[in-house]
Amino acid sequence: MKEYIKKYFALRKHNFQVGVKKAKKSKMCYAFLAPYALVFAVFYIVPLVTSIFFSFTYYNILEMPRFIGLDNYTSLILDDDIFLKGVKNTFMIAVITGPLGYLMSFLFAWLINELPRWIRTIAIVVFYAPSIAGAACLVVFSILFRGDAYGNMNALLMEMGIIDTPILWFQDPRYMLPICMVVILWMSLGSGFLAFVAGLQGVDRAQFEAGYMDGIKNRWQELWFITLPNMKPMLLFGAVMTITQSFGVCDVTMQLCGYPSTDYEARTVVTHLFDYGFTRFEMGYASAIATVLFVVMILCNKGIQSLLRRVGT
Amino acid sequence: MSKKMKVEKAYKPKAKILKKRKPNRSLVGDFFLYLFLLGMAFLMVFPLVFSVSSALKPLDELFLFPPKILAQNPTLDNFADLFVTMGKSWVTFSRYIFNTVWLTFAGTAGHLIVASMGAFVLAKYDFPGGKTFFKVVTVSLMFSGYITQIPNYLILNAFGWIDTYWSLVIPAFAFPMGFFLMKQFMEGLPMSLIEAAKIDGAREWRVFIDIVMPNVKPAWLTMIIYSVQSLWNNPANMFIYSEEKKTLVYALQQVGGGGIARTGQVQAVSIVIMVVPITIFIMSESQILETMASSGLKD
């Protein structure tokens, strides 16, 4: 046993020495990477670590942070009704728009893949434009769904005789979230969609021909047995993009339903984070919210990735 | 064999598209799927078209009952009014445009240089810590920037960058998405190209500038569009307080605050804002797709 441990450490030492030698040889690599690594560390890694640290403290910027253990987390889960509402909303939005948006991205990418080149080029712009224009274009929905009779949606429904008084779309809890979800879906064909389009173009044609020989009958079999397994890296990338977006939802709800929204009905986890971080300056509490969100996002990503690895098998 | 020949002959007089069709596709399926696609394309484009038409509507048409989708007498009055309204504001409209353009330009340029330098060595050289670093960047793609917003504020405050342009420009250098795409794209660059240049006596910096960068043009363009998209749409309301340093998107929100009579003008601003990223995308579409082809996450 003793010998074993000795050998283990000897090996470790050797590996370390080799590493140092290699590092000395590749000074130029570090020099090239340094500027990016520095900025990345300062604005991504350090904040993440400090955020986890602050989540265990009471900190309001003016006083020094005071360690309070798990108090932030317990009051978050046990006492904060509005946070739970935010969690519920975020979860609803993520569960509905996440998978739907992902499937839409893939379906559209797959359908336009077989179109002639010039139609495909136009189709990509048409489908991708909402996610670029998105933030600026949200205003249009406040005209479409305006709360008075001049709003197009209300006017349409009144013409058809379905309703007789205009609906306050963004103040009525029954309509707030569904409308936000529709808008989020509209904007969901983002970088994942582009990755899918590009990935589909890259699938080897010979494989399809081999598939015809082997008796692949229709487009769905072809999709499952040939196209999807070839696209796995893109599928993973698209999933990461989708999860990050759907858990981080806040722009759409803030712009459409207001901030704070009526009765906090459109609150999401991120808006709650902003509320505590930038309005009330309770940094410790806000950091706890951020940490919870971080853990959920990472877990969800890992889960979906292990699920996606099984595609086509 | 003879049967196959016959089939080919039968197809000959028909249109080119039919000839190219894959053998395992049903016509009915094609018809319905493309009909569905067309319908969805219409739905996707509708809000954008509606946005443009609202910007062209004169005021009385915006409050017509029942409202019309398309403008009946399109006018550019809203755009003209916009300059009048903004001209009266304390900070001129051109200043907002300047701020947005400057932020976008500085952030994107820095990001392009800093991130491609890092991506180059990660993609082409094997050195201790390199793989780990890239894994960390990949993980950072998995959570949205909102999580780090609060500590970011504290850090920017410590540097004294709050309420300066730097608070938006410098963090934009580290934008992980562009770095990730650049690195994945550079993997496809043949190592022999770099070695050949080295044998000819080029130093690393020369190799990077003269050999690597011209060969990864598609990745640059992709990086640029992503960076422009995030900076251009940034309302800059978290880290910047001074009115004269705010951006175009912020101005849009201000115009909207002027009440319901400004609806047309708000639409006009949103057209001004969205036209830039969309134009860049349209112009560089094929290069972006080329980059995205290497975007996959490998294990």
XYZ file of C-alpha atoms in Angstrom:
612
model
C 0.000 0.000 0.000
C 2.766 2.377 1.034
C 4.608 1.676 -2.143
C 1.469 2.300 -4.089
C 0.963 5.725 -2.563
C 4.608 6.537 -3.153
C 4.302 5.605 -6.801
C 1.161 7.656 -7.123
C 2.875 10.742 -5.804
C 5.941 10.141 -7.940
C 3.716 9.984 -10.983
C 1.906 13.134 -9.946
C 5.206 14.922 -9.465
C 6.419 13.791 -12.850
C 3.211 14.930 -14.545
C 3.477 18.261 -12.836
C 7.058 18.731 -13.941
C 6.146 17.868 -17.506
C 3.321 20.370 -17.295
C 5.612 23.117 -16.043
C 8.099 22.387 -18.806
C 5.354 22.538 -21.393
C 4.040 25.758 -19.893
C 7.479 27.311 -20.073
C 7.728 26.344 -23.719
C 4.351 27.819 -24.584
C 4.828 31.274 -23.142
C 3.554 32.749 -26.354
C 0.233 30.912 -25.954
C -0.312 32.443 -22.542
C 0.596 35.862 -23.857
C -2.048 35.553 -26.554
C -4.690 34.224 -24.227
C -3.944 36.634 -21.388
C -6.014 39.656 -22.455
C -9.139 37.620 -23.005
C -8.580 35.483 -19.937
C -8.157 38.591 -17.819
C -11.356 40.296 -18.938
C -13.250 37.011 -18.834
C -12.060 36.298 -15.297
C -12.926 39.781 -14.072
C -16.409 39.898 -15.580
C -17.504 36.267 -15.514
C -15.589 34.130 -13.054
C -14.970 36.580 -10.235
C -18.606 37.768 -10.236
C -19.845 34.207 -10.113
C -17.656 33.368 -7.125
C -18.441 36.595 -5.272
C -22.107 36.074 -5.979
C -21.993 32.694 -4.257
C -20.033 34.224 -1.398
C -22.434 37.167 -0.925
C -25.413 34.827 -0.930
C -24.408 33.762 2.575
C -24.182 37.315 3.877
C -26.299 40.352 4.573
C -24.890 43.059 2.345
C -26.376 46.420 1.403
C -23.282 48.095 -0.133
C -23.066 50.699 2.662
C -22.062 48.345 5.466
C -19.531 45.543 5.326
C -21.073 42.171 4.432
C -22.171 40.274 7.540
C -22.167 36.485 7.491
C -25.628 35.080 8.159
C -25.329 31.494 6.945
C -28.252 30.053 5.071
C -30.737 32.730 6.181
C -31.086 34.198 2.698
C -31.986 30.854 1.234
C -34.469 29.914 3.952
C -36.297 33.214 3.750
C -36.243 32.976 -0.034
C -38.035 29.658 -0.006
C -40.166 29.965 3.118
C -41.136 33.637 3.417
C -40.960 35.208 0.001
C -44.298 34.651 -1.734
C -43.365 36.877 -4.634
C -40.211 34.883 -5.290
C -42.280 31.718 -5.439
C -44.585 33.433 -7.895
C -41.528 34.376 -9.953
C -40.274 30.817 -9.821
C -43.653 29.536 -10.930
C -43.810 31.994 -13.844
C -40.236 31.374 -14.944
C -40.783 27.655 -14.717
C -44.005 27.861 -16.754
C -42.314 29.989 -19.395
C -39.232 27.779 -19.518
C -41.167 24.525 -19.705
C -43.516 25.741 -22.427
C -41.422 28.060 -24.587
C -38.106 26.217 -24.142
C -38.986 22.856 -25.724
C -41.441 24.423 -28.179
C -38.940 27.020 -29.335
C -36.259 24.359 -29.664
C -38.498 22.080 -31.712
C -39.635 25.002 -33.847
C -36.032 25.975 -34.540
C -35.202 22.484 -35.611
C -38.370 21.882 -37.607
C -38.054 25.097 -39.588
C -34.348 24.590 -40.178
C -35.077 21.079 -41.418
C -37.941 22.128 -43.670
C -36.127 24.995 -45.329
C -33.064 22.827 -45.827
C -34.528 21.165 -48.914
C -35.717 24.360 -50.537
C -33.810 25.849 -53.460
C -30.952 28.076 -52.397
C -32.460 31.509 -53.020
C -35.707 30.699 -51.179
C -33.679 29.317 -48.310
C -31.679 32.520 -48.024
C -34.868 34.557 -47.753
C -36.490 32.092 -45.378
C -33.528 32.264 -42.997
C -33.805 36.053 -42.836
C -37.565 35.853 -42.278
C -37.264 33.383 -39.420
C -34.187 34.877 -37.810
C -35.163 38.547 -38.077
C -37.504 38.558 -35.045
C -34.723 37.448 -32.733
C -32.449 40.253 -33.987
C -35.106 42.934 -34.069
C -36.779 41.569 -30.935
C -35.986 44.072 -28.226
C -36.670 47.082 -30.420
C -39.733 45.569 -31.940
C -41.517 44.689 -28.695
C -43.306 48.037 -28.843
C -45.367 46.735 -31.704
C -47.056 44.268 -29.425
C -48.209 47.016 -27.148
C -50.066 48.422 -30.157
C -51.452 45.091 -31.286
C -52.628 44.276 -27.777
C -53.507 47.796 -26.661
C -55.969 47.853 -23.798
C -58.507 50.107 -25.547
C -60.760 49.606 -28.549
C -58.097 51.000 -30.928
C -55.835 48.045 -30.295
C -55.968 45.626 -33.206
C -56.650 42.528 -31.150
C -59.487 44.103 -29.187
C -60.977 45.637 -32.326
C -60.852 42.328 -34.126
C -62.533 40.442 -31.306
C -65.175 43.164 -30.921
C -65.910 43.129 -34.645
C -66.439 39.423 -34.492
C -68.702 39.862 -31.505
C -66.682 37.642 -29.184
C -66.209 40.368 -26.560
C -68.099 43.629 -26.023
C -65.637 45.526 -23.834
C -61.939 45.818 -24.604
C -59.635 43.526 -22.668
C -56.708 44.988 -20.727
C -54.264 42.431 -22.095
C -51.257 43.437 -20.032
C -53.046 44.107 -16.772
C -55.234 41.028 -16.630
C -53.368 38.096 -15.050
C -55.241 35.655 -17.272
C -53.651 37.030 -20.462
C -50.292 38.400 -19.333
C -48.259 35.221 -19.317
C -49.770 33.586 -22.422
C -49.120 36.701 -24.507
C -45.561 36.900 -23.196
C -45.068 33.262 -24.136
C -46.291 33.856 -27.676
C -43.900 36.776 -28.020
C -41.010 34.741 -26.609
C -41.784 31.940 -29.058
C -41.828 34.468 -31.854
C -38.320 35.539 -30.861
C -36.996 32.067 -30.137
C -35.453 31.227 -33.527
C -32.044 32.552 -32.555
C -28.510 31.230 -32.768
C -29.732 27.664 -32.227
C -31.739 27.962 -35.421
C -28.719 29.206 -37.351
C -26.611 26.361 -35.980
C -29.255 23.864 -37.093
C -29.469 25.330 -40.589
C -25.694 25.190 -40.918
C -25.499 21.715 -39.425
C -28.116 20.320 -41.792
C -26.153 21.641 -44.737
C -23.123 19.787 -43.486
C -24.673 16.315 -43.320
C -22.951 14.034 -45.797
C -25.171 13.361 -48.847
C -23.703 9.883 -49.292
C -25.326 8.845 -46.040
C -28.766 9.691 -47.350
C -28.134 7.656 -50.461
C -26.935 4.753 -48.385
C -30.141 5.192 -46.425
C -32.319 4.808 -49.533
C -30.546 1.571 -50.344
C -31.056 0.293 -46.837
C -34.781 0.947 -47.118
C -35.462 4.156 -45.242
C -39.062 4.676 -46.237
C -40.035 8.223 -45.428
C -38.679 11.550 -44.305
C -39.299 10.838 -40.623
C -37.204 7.688 -40.582
C -34.496 9.544 -42.430
C -34.679 12.303 -39.842
C -34.343 9.981 -36.876
C -31.765 7.538 -38.191
C -29.542 9.726 -40.349
C -30.047 13.448 -39.879
C -30.360 13.701 -36.094
C -27.347 11.553 -35.147
C -25.249 13.629 -37.542
C -26.411 16.824 -35.920
C -25.695 15.947 -32.321
C -23.125 18.680 -31.619
C -25.470 21.324 -33.036
C -28.376 19.909 -31.065
C -26.341 20.268 -27.882
C -25.359 23.821 -28.762
C -28.963 24.750 -29.552
C -30.117 23.271 -26.273
C -27.621 25.347 -24.325
C -28.810 28.504 -26.058
C -32.464 27.679 -25.477
C -32.098 26.846 -21.800
C -30.061 29.947 -21.087
C -32.641 32.114 -22.796
C -35.750 30.564 -21.363
C -34.588 30.645 -17.745
C -33.240 34.159 -18.113
C -36.523 35.569 -19.397
C -37.174 39.122 -18.218
C -36.942 41.565 -21.129
C -40.257 40.574 -22.642
C -42.227 40.512 -19.411
C -40.680 43.767 -18.205
C -41.379 45.640 -21.428
C -44.853 44.307 -22.062
C -46.358 43.949 -18.621
C -44.404 46.663 -16.873
C -41.988 46.488 -13.979
C -43.338 45.839 -11.452
C -46.299 44.216 -13.171
C -49.846 44.243 -11.892
C -49.996 42.190 -8.703
C -46.538 40.772 -9.571
C -48.289 38.409 -11.968
C -45.597 38.642 -14.622
C -42.658 38.497 -12.217
C -39.822 36.178 -13.166
C -36.788 35.112 -11.195
C -34.587 37.616 -13.030
C -36.950 40.548 -12.426
C -36.985 39.582 -8.759
C -33.210 39.641 -8.847
C -33.231 43.147 -10.349
C -35.770 44.292 -7.807
C -33.623 43.280 -4.847
C -30.274 44.058 -6.449
C -30.874 47.428 -8.071
C -33.954 48.848 -6.375
C -33.615 47.741 -2.771
C -29.824 47.206 -2.791
C -30.083 44.017 -0.767
C -27.115 42.496 -2.515
C -26.868 39.429 -0.284
C -30.440 38.432 -0.918
C -30.157 39.146 -4.634
C -27.006 37.046 -4.787
C -28.892 34.149 -3.247
C -31.484 34.453 -6.035
C -28.694 34.543 -8.625
C -27.045 31.476 -7.126
C -30.293 29.512 -7.165
C -30.824 30.472 -10.805
C -27.253 29.512 -11.663
C -27.567 26.074 -10.080
C -30.885 25.410 -11.811
C -29.510 26.457 -15.201
C -26.403 24.303 -14.933
C -28.342 21.261 -13.705
C -30.909 21.661 -16.440
C -28.188 21.945 -19.064
C -26.421 18.832 -17.827
C -29.693 16.906 -17.737
C -30.738 17.902 -21.239
C -27.281 17.149 -22.590
C -27.269 13.610 -21.280
C -30.748 13.187 -22.754
C -29.695 14.511 -26.151
C -26.733 12.142 -26.337
C -29.219 9.304 -26.713
C -30.851 10.774 -29.804
C -30.986 8.438 -32.768
C -29.870 5.330 -30.907
C -31.584 -1.599 -63.740
C -33.950 -1.227 -66.661
C -36.755 -0.267 -64.295
C -34.696 2.580 -62.894
C -34.021 3.850 -66.396
C -37.707 3.916 -67.089
C -38.427 5.954 -64.008
C -35.835 8.483 -65.016
C -37.324 8.755 -68.464
C -40.780 9.314 -67.077
C -39.526 12.232 -65.020
C -37.634 13.882 -67.806
C -40.255 16.207 -69.277
C -41.317 17.488 -65.849
C -39.949 20.455 -63.987
C -36.435 20.566 -62.611
C -37.570 20.532 -59.000
C -39.437 17.287 -59.458
C -36.381 15.651 -60.967
C -34.253 16.631 -58.038
C -36.706 15.295 -55.459
C -35.509 12.669 -53.086
C -37.103 9.315 -53.833
C -38.566 8.772 -50.368
C -40.702 11.918 -50.176
C -44.474 11.904 -50.589
C -45.990 14.757 -52.560
C -48.861 15.195 -50.113
C -46.438 15.428 -47.223
C -44.373 18.008 -49.054
C -47.454 20.026 -49.851
C -48.732 20.215 -46.288
C -45.337 20.757 -44.690
C -44.512 23.629 -47.012
C -47.977 25.088 -46.608
C -47.372 25.012 -42.853
C -43.957 26.586 -43.339
C -45.462 29.347 -45.456
C -48.108 30.043 -42.826
C -45.489 30.211 -40.082
C -43.282 32.473 -42.181
C -46.233 34.796 -42.549
C -46.844 34.795 -38.786
C -43.179 35.470 -38.064
C -42.955 38.368 -40.449
C -46.310 39.891 -39.549
C -45.215 41.856 -36.437
C -42.277 43.293 -38.372
C -44.448 44.341 -41.297
C -47.001 45.734 -38.905
C -44.272 47.670 -37.153
C -43.135 49.248 -40.422
C -46.683 50.074 -41.463
C -47.453 51.673 -38.090
C -44.399 53.847 -38.457
C -45.760 55.041 -41.792
C -49.265 55.752 -40.515
C -50.346 59.345 -39.948
C -51.730 60.043 -36.494
C -55.406 59.878 -37.403
C -54.972 56.413 -38.870
C -53.393 55.101 -35.677
C -56.630 55.883 -33.889
C -59.013 54.637 -36.522
C -61.786 52.302 -35.494
C -61.700 49.581 -36.673
C -57.892 49.759 -36.971
C -56.297 48.814 -40.291
C -53.217 46.633 -40.543
C -51.609 48.478 -43.431
C -51.216 52.228 -43.688
C -53.751 53.783 -46.092
C -51.840 57.002 -46.766
C -48.254 56.168 -45.863
C -46.206 59.196 -44.828
C -42.774 59.806 -43.382
C -44.172 62.376 -40.930
C -43.357 60.223 -37.919
C -39.684 60.184 -38.801
C -39.703 63.943 -39.299
C -41.598 64.482 -36.040
C -39.085 62.318 -34.299
C -36.323 64.789 -35.032
C -38.539 67.633 -33.874
C -39.359 65.887 -30.587
C -35.799 64.827 -30.005
C -34.549 68.257 -30.979
C -36.477 69.690 -28.062
C -35.044 67.242 -25.564
C -32.156 68.240 -23.385
C -29.826 65.769 -25.050
C -30.065 65.810 -28.817
C -31.066 62.767 -30.773
C -27.771 62.728 -32.637
C -26.004 62.347 -29.303
C -27.925 59.152 -28.574
C -26.998 57.848 -32.001
C -23.379 58.781 -31.430
C -23.359 57.009 -28.048
C -24.812 53.836 -29.464
C -22.508 53.819 -32.472
C -19.443 54.533 -30.367
C -20.265 51.867 -27.768
C -21.024 49.324 -30.455
C -17.911 50.123 -32.410
C -15.483 50.176 -29.471
C -16.932 47.073 -27.834
C -16.996 45.090 -31.045
C -13.509 46.078 -32.140
C -12.003 45.183 -28.782
C -13.919 41.950 -28.601
C -12.783 40.980 -32.072
C -9.096 41.492 -31.312
C -8.981 40.134 -27.780
C -11.189 37.107 -28.386
C -9.616 36.015 -31.656
C -6.144 36.149 -30.118
C -7.275 33.879 -27.315
C -9.258 31.622 -29.603
C -6.281 31.199 -31.920
C -3.953 29.707 -29.335
C -6.694 27.586 -27.796
C -7.620 26.116 -31.148
C -4.172 25.534 -32.567
C -1.812 24.839 -29.675
C -1.875 22.368 -26.865
C -0.726 23.901 -23.615
C -1.418 23.187 -19.945
C -4.646 24.781 -18.797
C -5.929 25.534 -22.280
C -8.558 22.821 -22.384
C -9.747 23.633 -18.889
C -10.100 27.272 -19.766
C -12.210 26.470 -22.786
C -14.438 24.231 -20.676
C -15.012 27.114 -18.293
C -15.995 29.355 -21.222
C -18.419 26.686 -22.410
C -19.988 26.535 -18.971
C -20.373 30.306 -19.018
C -22.522 29.917 -22.128
C -24.889 27.899 -19.958
C -25.964 30.696 -17.667
C -27.228 34.055 -18.721
C -25.415 37.272 -17.953
C -28.085 38.369 -15.501
C -26.585 36.156 -12.821
C -23.347 38.096 -12.739
C -24.956 41.505 -13.060
C -24.826 42.489 -9.392
C -21.186 41.596 -8.674
C -20.384 43.172 -12.034
C -21.812 46.388 -10.726
C -19.634 46.166 -7.620
C -16.535 45.402 -9.681
C -17.171 48.231 -12.137
C -17.716 50.478 -9.156
C -14.389 49.441 -7.677
C -12.670 50.339 -10.941
C -14.553 53.648 -10.957
C -16.093 52.851 -14.311
C -19.719 53.345 -13.320
C -21.275 56.066 -15.472
C -18.553 55.882 -18.089
C -18.585 54.197 -21.477
C -16.050 51.665 -20.194
C -18.704 50.003 -18.053
C -20.275 48.652 -21.239
C -17.293 48.486 -23.550
C -14.830 46.461 -21.474
C -17.199 43.655 -20.370
C -18.225 43.296 -24.019
C -14.655 42.194 -24.808
C -15.231 38.983 -22.897
C -18.521 38.027 -24.539
C -18.208 34.210 -24.409
C -20.390 33.424 -27.420
C -18.088 35.104 -29.923
C -15.044 33.496 -28.340
C -16.666 30.086 -28.477
C -17.664 30.373 -32.135
C -14.259 31.736 -33.109
C -12.432 28.896 -31.398
C -14.634 26.239 -32.962
C -14.154 27.767 -36.378
C -10.374 28.029 -36.034
C -10.177 24.302 -35.253
C -10.917 23.752 -38.928
C -7.902 25.784 -40.020
C -5.116 23.451 -41.277
C -2.093 23.425 -38.974
C 0.184 23.072 -42.008
C -0.687 26.608 -43.010
C 0.683 27.946 -39.750
C 3.752 25.732 -39.833
C 4.551 26.758 -43.381
C 4.489 30.397 -42.343
C 6.753 29.631 -39.384
C 9.280 27.873 -41.588
C 9.325 30.980 -43.728
C 10.416 32.817 -40.626
C 7.240 34.526 -39.466
C 6.837 35.261 -35.738
C 3.656 34.291 -33.905
C 2.190 37.749 -34.160
C 2.797 37.862 -37.907
C 1.268 34.409 -38.312
C -1.801 35.565 -36.441
C -2.226 38.793 -38.403
C -1.241 37.647 -41.896
C -2.215 33.985 -41.995
C -4.894 33.220 -39.440
C -7.050 36.309 -39.466
C -7.602 36.552 -43.246
C -8.603 32.888 -43.254
C -11.298 33.126 -40.610
C -13.256 35.998 -42.098
C -16.619 34.233 -41.738
C -16.019 33.850 -38.009
C -15.190 37.528 -37.625
C -18.396 38.555 -39.288
C -20.342 36.266 -37.007
C -18.565 37.665 -33.994
C -19.306 41.169 -35.190
C -22.987 40.555 -35.678
C -23.396 38.943 -32.261
C -21.503 41.686 -30.534
C -23.305 44.437 -32.450
C -26.632 42.839 -31.660
C -26.010 42.794 -27.932
C -24.458 46.260 -27.731
C -26.824 47.960 -30.146
C -29.869 46.763 -28.219
C -28.371 47.676 -24.852
C -30.487 50.240 -23.004
C -27.499 51.047 -20.769
C -29.739 51.790 -17.824
C -27.858 49.687 -15.255
C -24.398 51.182 -15.249
C -24.889 54.594 -16.823
C -26.778 57.432 -15.188
C -25.848 60.563 -17.095
C -28.423 61.466 -19.678
C -25.826 62.423 -22.259
C -24.252 58.958 -22.209
C -27.416 56.930 -22.724
C -28.166 54.941 -25.856
C -30.711 54.881 -28.611
C -32.813 52.115 -27.063
C -33.086 54.183 -23.915
C -34.238 57.150 -25.994
C -36.872 54.940 -27.541
C -38.262 54.170 -24.121
C -38.280 57.875 -23.333
C -40.223 58.785 -26.468
C -42.729 56.100 -25.549
C -43.137 57.729 -22.156
C -44.539 60.802 -23.922
C -47.958 59.182 -24.052
C -50.213 57.551 -26.541
C -50.030 60.346 -29.130
C -46.374 59.465 -29.707
C -47.181 55.912 -30.839
C -46.176 56.621 -34.422
C -42.880 58.133 -33.377
C -42.064 55.187 -31.131
C -42.545 52.943 -34.122
C -40.277 55.178 -36.153
C -37.508 54.872 -33.556
C -37.872 51.124 -33.405
C -37.440 50.966 -37.175
C -34.301 53.074 -36.887
C -32.967 50.736 -34.220
C -33.705 47.411 -35.830
C -32.681 48.284 -39.359
C -28.958 48.189 -38.540
C -28.543 44.663 -37.106
C -30.915 43.207 -39.700
C -28.990 44.815 -42.543
C -25.698 43.514 -41.212
C -27.191 40.065 -40.919
C -28.566 40.059 -44.446
C -25.246 41.170 -45.861
C -23.211 38.549 -44.048
C -25.686 35.682 -43.949
C -23.664 33.102 -45.859
C -20.529 33.707 -43.797
C -22.468 33.437 -40.572
C -23.898 30.110 -41.641
C -20.415 28.914 -42.508
C -19.312 29.737 -38.984
C -22.329 28.169 -37.365
C -21.525 24.898 -39.158
C -18.654 24.454 -36.729
C -20.548 25.675 -33.683
C -21.392 22.222 -32.306
C -20.595 21.261 -28.727
C -18.434 18.140 -28.807
C -17.859 16.124 -25.707
